[in-house]
mmCIF file of C-alpha atoms and ligand atoms in Angstrom:
data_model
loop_
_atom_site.group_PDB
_atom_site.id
_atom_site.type_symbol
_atom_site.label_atom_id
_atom_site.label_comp_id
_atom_site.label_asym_id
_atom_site.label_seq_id
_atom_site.Cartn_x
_atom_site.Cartn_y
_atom_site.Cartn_z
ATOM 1 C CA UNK A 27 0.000 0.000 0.000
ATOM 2 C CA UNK A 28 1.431 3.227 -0.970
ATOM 3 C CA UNK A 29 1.687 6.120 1.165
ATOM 4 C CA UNK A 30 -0.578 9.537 -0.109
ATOM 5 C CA UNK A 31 1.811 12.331 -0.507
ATOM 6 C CA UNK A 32 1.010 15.564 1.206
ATOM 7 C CA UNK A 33 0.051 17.613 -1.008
ATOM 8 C CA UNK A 34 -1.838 14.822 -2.948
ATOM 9 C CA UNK A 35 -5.675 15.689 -3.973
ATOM 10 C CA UNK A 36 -8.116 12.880 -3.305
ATOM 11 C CA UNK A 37 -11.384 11.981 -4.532
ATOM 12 C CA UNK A 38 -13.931 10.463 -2.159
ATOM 13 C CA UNK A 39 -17.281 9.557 -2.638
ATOM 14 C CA UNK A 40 -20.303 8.376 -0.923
ATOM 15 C CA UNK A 41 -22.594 6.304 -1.921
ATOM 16 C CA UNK A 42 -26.097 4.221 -0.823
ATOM 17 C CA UNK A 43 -29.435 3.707 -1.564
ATOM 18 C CA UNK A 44 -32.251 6.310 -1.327
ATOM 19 C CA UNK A 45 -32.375 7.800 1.968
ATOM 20 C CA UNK A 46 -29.174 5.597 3.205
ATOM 21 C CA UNK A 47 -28.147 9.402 4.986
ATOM 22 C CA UNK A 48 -25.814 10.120 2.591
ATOM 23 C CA UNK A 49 -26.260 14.075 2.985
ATOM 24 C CA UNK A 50 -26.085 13.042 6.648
ATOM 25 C CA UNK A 51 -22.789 11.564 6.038
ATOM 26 C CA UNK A 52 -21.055 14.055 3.614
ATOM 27 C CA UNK A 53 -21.698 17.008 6.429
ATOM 28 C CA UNK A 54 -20.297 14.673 9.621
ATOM 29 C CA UNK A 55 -17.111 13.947 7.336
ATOM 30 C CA UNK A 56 -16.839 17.136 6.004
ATOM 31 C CA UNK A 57 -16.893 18.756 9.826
ATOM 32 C CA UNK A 58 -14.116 15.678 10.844
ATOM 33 C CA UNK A 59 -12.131 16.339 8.411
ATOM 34 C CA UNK A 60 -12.371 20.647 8.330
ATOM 35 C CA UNK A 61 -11.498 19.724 12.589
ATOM 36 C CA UNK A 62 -8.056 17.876 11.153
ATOM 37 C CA UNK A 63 -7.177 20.563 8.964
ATOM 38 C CA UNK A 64 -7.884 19.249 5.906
ATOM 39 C CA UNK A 65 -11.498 20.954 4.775
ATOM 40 C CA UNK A 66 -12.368 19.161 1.921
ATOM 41 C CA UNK A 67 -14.614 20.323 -1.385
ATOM 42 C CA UNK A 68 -17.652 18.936 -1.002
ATOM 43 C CA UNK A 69 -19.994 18.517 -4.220
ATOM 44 C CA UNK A 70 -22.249 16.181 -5.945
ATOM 45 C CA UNK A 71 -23.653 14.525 -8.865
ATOM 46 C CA UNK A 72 -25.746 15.020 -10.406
ATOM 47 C CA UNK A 73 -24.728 18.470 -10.126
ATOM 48 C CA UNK A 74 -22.007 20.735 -9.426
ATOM 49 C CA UNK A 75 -21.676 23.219 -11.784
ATOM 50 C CA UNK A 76 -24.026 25.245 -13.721
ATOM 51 C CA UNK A 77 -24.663 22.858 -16.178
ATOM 52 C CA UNK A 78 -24.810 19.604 -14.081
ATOM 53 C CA UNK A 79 -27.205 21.554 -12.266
ATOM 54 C CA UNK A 80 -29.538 21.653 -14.907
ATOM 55 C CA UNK A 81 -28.922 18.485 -15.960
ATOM 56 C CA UNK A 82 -30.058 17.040 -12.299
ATOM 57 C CA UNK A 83 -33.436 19.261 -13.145
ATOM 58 C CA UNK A 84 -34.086 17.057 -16.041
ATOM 59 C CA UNK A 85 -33.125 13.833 -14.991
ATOM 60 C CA UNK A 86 -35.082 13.908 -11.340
ATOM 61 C CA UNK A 87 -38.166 15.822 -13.392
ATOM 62 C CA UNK A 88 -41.368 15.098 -11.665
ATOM 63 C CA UNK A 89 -43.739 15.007 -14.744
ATOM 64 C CA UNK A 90 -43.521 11.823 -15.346
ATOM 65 C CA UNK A 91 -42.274 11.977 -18.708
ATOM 66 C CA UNK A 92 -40.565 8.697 -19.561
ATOM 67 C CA UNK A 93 -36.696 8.970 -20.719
ATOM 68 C CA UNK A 94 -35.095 6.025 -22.091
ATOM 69 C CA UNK A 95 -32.092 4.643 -20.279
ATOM 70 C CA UNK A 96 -29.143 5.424 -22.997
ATOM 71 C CA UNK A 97 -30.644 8.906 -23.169
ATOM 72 C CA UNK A 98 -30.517 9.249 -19.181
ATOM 73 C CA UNK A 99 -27.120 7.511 -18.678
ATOM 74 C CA UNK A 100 -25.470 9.876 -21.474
ATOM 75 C CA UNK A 101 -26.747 12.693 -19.550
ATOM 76 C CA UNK A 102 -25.076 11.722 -16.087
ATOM 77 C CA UNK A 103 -22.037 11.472 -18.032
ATOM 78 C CA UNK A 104 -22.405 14.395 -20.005
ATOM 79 C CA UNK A 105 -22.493 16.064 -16.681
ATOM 80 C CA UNK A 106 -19.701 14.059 -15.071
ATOM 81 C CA UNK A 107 -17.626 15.615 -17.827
ATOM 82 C CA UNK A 108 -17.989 18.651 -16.867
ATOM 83 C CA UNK A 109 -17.870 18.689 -13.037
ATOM 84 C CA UNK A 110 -14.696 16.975 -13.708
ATOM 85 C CA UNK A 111 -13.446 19.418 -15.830
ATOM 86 C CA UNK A 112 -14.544 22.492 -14.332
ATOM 87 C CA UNK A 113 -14.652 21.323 -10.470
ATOM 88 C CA UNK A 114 -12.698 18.035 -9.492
ATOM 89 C CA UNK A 115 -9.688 17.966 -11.754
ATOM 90 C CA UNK A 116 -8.773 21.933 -10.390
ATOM 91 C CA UNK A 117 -9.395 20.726 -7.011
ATOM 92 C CA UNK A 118 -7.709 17.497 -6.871
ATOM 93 C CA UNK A 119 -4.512 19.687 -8.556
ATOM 94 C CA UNK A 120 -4.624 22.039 -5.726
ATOM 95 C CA UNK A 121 -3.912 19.153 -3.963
ATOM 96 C CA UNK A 122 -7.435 19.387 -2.115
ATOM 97 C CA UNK A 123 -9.339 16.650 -0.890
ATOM 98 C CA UNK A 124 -12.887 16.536 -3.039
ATOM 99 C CA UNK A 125 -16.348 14.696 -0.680
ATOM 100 C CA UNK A 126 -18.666 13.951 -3.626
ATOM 101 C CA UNK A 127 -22.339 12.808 -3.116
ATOM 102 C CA UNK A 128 -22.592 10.437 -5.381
ATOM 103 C CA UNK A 129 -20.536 9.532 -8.759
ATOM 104 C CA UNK A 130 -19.794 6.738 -11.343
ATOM 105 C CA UNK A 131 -20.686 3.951 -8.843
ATOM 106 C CA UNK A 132 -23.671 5.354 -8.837
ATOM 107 C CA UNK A 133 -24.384 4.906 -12.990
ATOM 108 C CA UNK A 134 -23.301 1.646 -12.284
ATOM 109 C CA UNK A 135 -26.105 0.553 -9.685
ATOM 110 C CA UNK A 136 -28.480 2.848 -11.118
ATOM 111 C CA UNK A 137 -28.062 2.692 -14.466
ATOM 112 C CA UNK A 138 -26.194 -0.159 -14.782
ATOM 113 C CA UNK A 139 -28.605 -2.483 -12.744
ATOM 114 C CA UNK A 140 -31.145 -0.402 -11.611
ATOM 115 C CA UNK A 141 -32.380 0.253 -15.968
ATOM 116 C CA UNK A 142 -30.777 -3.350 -16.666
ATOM 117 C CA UNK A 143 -28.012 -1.356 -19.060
ATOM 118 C CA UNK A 144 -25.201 -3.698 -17.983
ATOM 119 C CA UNK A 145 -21.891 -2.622 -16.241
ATOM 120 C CA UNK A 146 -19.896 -3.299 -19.935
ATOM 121 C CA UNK A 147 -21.898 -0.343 -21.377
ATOM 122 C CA UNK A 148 -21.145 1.702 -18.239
ATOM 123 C CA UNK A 149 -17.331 1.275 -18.301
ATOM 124 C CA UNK A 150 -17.008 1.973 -21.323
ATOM 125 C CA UNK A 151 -18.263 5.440 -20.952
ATOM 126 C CA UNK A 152 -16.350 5.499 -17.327
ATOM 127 C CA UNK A 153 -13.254 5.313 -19.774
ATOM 128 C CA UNK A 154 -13.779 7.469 -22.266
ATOM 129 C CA UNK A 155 -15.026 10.816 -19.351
ATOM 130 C CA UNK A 156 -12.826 9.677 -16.746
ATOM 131 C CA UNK A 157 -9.628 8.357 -18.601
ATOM 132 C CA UNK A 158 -7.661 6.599 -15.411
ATOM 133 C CA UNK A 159 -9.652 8.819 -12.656
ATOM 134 C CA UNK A 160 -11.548 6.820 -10.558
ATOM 135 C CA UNK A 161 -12.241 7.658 -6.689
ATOM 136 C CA UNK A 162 -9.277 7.334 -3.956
ATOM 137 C CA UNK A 163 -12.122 6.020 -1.679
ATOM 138 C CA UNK A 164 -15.598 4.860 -1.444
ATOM 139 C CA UNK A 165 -18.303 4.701 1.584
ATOM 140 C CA UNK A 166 -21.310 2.878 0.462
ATOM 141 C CA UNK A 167 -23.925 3.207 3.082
ATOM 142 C CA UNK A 168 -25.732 0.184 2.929
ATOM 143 C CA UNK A 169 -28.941 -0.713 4.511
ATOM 144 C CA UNK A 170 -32.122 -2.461 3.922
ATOM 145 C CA UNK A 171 -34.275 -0.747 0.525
ATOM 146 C CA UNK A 172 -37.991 -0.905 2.422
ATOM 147 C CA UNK A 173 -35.839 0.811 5.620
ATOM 148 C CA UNK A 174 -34.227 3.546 3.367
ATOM 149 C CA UNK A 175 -37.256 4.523 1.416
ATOM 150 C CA UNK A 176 -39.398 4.874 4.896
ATOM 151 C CA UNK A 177 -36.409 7.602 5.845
ATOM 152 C CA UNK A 178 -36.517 9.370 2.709
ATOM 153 C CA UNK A 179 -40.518 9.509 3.171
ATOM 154 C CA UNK A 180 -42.999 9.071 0.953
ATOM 155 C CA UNK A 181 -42.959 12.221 -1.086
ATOM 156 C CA UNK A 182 -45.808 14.134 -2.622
ATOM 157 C CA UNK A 183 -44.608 14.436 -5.620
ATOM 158 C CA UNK A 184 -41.885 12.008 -6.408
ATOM 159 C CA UNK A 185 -39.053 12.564 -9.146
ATOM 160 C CA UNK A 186 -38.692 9.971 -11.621
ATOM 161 C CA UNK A 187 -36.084 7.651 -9.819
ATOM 162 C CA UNK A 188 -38.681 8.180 -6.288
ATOM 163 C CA UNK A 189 -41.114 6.429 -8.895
ATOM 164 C CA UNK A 190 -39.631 3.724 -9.162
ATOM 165 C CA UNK A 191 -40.723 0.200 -7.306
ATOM 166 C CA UNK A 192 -38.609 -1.429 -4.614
ATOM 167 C CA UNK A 193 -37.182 -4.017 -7.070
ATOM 168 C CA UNK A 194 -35.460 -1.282 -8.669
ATOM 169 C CA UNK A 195 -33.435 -0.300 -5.843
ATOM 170 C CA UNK A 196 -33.003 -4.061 -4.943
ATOM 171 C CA UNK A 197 -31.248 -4.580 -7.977
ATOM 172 C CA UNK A 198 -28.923 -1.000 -7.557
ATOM 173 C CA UNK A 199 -28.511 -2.565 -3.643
ATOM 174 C CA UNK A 200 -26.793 -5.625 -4.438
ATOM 175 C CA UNK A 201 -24.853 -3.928 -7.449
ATOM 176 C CA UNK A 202 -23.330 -1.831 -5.051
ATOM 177 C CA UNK A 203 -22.769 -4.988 -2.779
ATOM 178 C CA UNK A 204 -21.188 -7.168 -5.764
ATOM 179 C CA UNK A 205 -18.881 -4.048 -6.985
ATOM 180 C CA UNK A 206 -18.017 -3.088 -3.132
ATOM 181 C CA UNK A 207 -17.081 -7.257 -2.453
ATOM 182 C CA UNK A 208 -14.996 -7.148 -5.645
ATOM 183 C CA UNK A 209 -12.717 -3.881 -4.950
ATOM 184 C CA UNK A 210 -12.707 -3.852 -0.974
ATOM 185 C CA UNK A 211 -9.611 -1.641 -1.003
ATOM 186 C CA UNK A 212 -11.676 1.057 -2.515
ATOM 187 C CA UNK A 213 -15.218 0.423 -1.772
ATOM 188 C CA UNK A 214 -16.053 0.016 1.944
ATOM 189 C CA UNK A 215 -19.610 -0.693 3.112
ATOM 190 C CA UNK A 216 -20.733 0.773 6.006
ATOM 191 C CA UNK A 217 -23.905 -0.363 7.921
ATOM 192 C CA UNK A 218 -26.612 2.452 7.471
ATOM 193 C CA UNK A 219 -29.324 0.752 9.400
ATOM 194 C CA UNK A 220 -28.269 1.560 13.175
ATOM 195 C CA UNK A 221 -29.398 5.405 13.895
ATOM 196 C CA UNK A 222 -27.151 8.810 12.728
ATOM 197 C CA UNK A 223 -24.819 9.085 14.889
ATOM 198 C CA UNK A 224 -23.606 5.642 15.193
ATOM 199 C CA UNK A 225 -23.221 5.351 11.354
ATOM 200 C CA UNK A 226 -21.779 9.075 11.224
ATOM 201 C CA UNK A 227 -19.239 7.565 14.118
ATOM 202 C CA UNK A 228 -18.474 4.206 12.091
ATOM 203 C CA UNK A 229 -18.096 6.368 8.922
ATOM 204 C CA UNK A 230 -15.438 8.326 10.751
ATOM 205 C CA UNK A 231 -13.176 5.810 11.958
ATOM 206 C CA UNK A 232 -13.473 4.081 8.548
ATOM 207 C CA UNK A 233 -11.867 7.150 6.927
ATOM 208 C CA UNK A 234 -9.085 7.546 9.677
ATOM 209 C CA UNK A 235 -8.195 4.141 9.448
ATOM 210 C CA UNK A 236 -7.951 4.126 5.390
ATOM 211 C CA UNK A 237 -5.727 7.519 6.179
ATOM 212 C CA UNK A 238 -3.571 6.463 8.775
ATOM 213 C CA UNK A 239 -2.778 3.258 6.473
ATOM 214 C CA UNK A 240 -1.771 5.488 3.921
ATOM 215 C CA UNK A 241 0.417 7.974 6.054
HETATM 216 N N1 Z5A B 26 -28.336 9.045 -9.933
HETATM 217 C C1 Z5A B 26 -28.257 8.092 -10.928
HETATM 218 O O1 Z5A B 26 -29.258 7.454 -11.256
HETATM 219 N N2 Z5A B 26 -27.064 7.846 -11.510
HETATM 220 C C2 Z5A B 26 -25.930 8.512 -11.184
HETATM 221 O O2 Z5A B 26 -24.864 8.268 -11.774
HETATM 222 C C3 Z5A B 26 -26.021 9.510 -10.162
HETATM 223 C C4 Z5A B 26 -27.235 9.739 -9.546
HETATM 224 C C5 Z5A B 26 -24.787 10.268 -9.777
HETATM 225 C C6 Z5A B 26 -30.484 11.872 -6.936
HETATM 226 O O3 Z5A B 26 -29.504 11.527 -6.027
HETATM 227 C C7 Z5A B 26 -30.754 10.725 -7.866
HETATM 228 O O4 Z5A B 26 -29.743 10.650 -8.875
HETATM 229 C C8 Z5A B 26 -30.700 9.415 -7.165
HETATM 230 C C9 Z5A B 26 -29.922 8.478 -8.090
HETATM 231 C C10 Z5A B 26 -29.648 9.306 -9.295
HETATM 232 N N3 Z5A B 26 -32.037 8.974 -6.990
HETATM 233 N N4 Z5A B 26 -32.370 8.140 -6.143
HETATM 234 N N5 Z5A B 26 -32.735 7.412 -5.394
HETATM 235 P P1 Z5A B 26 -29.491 12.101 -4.557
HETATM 236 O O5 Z5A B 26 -28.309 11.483 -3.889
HETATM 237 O O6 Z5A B 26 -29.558 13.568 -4.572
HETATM 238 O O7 Z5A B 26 -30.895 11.629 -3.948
HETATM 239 P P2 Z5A B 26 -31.309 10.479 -3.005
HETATM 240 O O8 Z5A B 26 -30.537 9.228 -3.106
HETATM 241 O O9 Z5A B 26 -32.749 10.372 -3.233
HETATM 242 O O10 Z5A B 26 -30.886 11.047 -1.594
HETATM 243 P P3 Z5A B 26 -31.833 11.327 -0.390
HETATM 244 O O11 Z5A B 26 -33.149 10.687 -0.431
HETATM 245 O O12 Z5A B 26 -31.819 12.813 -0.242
HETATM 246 O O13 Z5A B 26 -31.165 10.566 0.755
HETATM 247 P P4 Z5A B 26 -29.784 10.632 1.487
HETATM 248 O O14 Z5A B 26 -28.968 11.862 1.141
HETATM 249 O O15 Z5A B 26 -29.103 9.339 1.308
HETATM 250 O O16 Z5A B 26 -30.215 10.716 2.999
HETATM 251 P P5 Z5A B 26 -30.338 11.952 4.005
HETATM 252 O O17 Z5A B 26 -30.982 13.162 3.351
HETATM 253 O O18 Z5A B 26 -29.091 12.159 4.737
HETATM 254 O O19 Z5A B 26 -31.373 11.289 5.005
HETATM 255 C C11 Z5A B 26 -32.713 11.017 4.632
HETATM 256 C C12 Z5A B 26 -33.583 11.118 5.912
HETATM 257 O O20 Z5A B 26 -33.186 10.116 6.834
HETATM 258 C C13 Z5A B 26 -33.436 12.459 6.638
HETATM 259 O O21 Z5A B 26 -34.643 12.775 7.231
HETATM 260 C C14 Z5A B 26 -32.385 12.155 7.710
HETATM 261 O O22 Z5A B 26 -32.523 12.977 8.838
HETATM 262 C C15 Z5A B 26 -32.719 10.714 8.044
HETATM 263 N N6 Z5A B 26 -31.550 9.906 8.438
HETATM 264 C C16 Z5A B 26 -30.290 9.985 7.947
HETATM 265 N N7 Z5A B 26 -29.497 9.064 8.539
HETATM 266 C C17 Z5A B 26 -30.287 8.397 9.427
HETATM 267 C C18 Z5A B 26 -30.055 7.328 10.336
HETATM 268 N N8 Z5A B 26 -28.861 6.728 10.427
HETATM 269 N N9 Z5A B 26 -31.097 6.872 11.057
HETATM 270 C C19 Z5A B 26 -32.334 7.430 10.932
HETATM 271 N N10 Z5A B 26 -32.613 8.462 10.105
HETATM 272 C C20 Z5A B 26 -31.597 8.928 9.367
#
């Protein structure tokens, strides 16, 4: 295992479920790590610049309108693109530390499994965006579907992934699980079923332990 360099930028990412407490999360790590001097970016995805921004408005729409699954996976990427360009690659140059909400292991449980696209179709386009960028580090927050949709709360008026039946999220569930099991140096999974401050707690030593490993 290789030491990280000082002035090294990293790339982490959390990821989970709906309602797993990923916003939750990203502000407990973002406080422990702005404590040890080290205050990292924090952004997401979709999102993060002006035009990913938009893009999230189209993708979680709420009419209903049905998009097909190359059409919405092109558009994550198409965004990705340019939140690397104009947000993460700067940052990561500075040598800062970047928290994002959510990136490409996200197309792959989502898209991937979640719309049945396939994980070749997915890395394909994870090559061609992200050349040899992937994330330093990974916290999947894992829990039980029926116990994350209950948090997030039934919503009024649901976007189109809310929509969707708990199948669906079954099948982006265990795609985390199978990717997580198959790069465990990257991807930990964290039990998201015990209450906020327990997981926020867990979360914490799981990133000072992958840190002090690497010091
Ligand atoms: N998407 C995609 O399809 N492909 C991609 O490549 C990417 C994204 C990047 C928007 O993501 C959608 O984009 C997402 C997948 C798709 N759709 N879905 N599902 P998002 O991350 O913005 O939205 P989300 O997954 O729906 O997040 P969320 O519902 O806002 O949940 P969360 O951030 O994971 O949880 P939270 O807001 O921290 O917590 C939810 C509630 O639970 C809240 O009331 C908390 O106070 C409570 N909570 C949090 N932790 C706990 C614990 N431990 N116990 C009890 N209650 C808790």
């Amino acid at each position: 295992m290789t030491a990280i360099p000082p002035d090294k930028g990293l790339l982490i990412t959390v990821e989970g479920v709906e309602g797993a407490g990923k916003t939750t999360a990203l502000n407990a790590l973002a406080e422990h790590l702005t404590a040890r001097g080290r205050a990292p970016l924090v952004t997401r995805e979709p999102g993060g610049t002006s035009l990913g921004e938009a893009v999230r408005g189209v993708l979680l729409d709420h009419s209903g309108d049905a998009m097909c699954g190359e059409a919405e996976t092109l558009l994550i990427f198409a965004a990705r693109a340019e939140h690397l360009d104009k947000v993460v690659r700067p940052a990561l140059a500075r040598g800062e530390w970047v928290l994002c909400d959510r990136f490409t292991d996200a197309t792959y449980a989502y898209q991937g499994a979640g719309r049945r696209l396939g994980n070749d179709r997915i890395a394909v386009l994870e090559d061609w965006v992200q050349g040899s960028l992937r994330p330093d580090l990974t916290l999947v927050l894992d829990l039980p579907v029926t116990q994350g949709r209950a948090r997030a709360g039934a919503r009024s008026d649901p976007d189109r992934f809310e929509r969707e039946q708990d199948t669906f999220f079954e099948r982006v569930r265990q795609n985390y699980l199978e990717r997580a099991a198959a790069d465990p140096e990257r991807m930990r999974v964290i039990d998201a079923s015990a209450d906020a401050a327990t997981v926020c707690q867990a979360l914490r030593a799981v990133l000072d332990d992958w840190v002090k490993a690497r010091s």
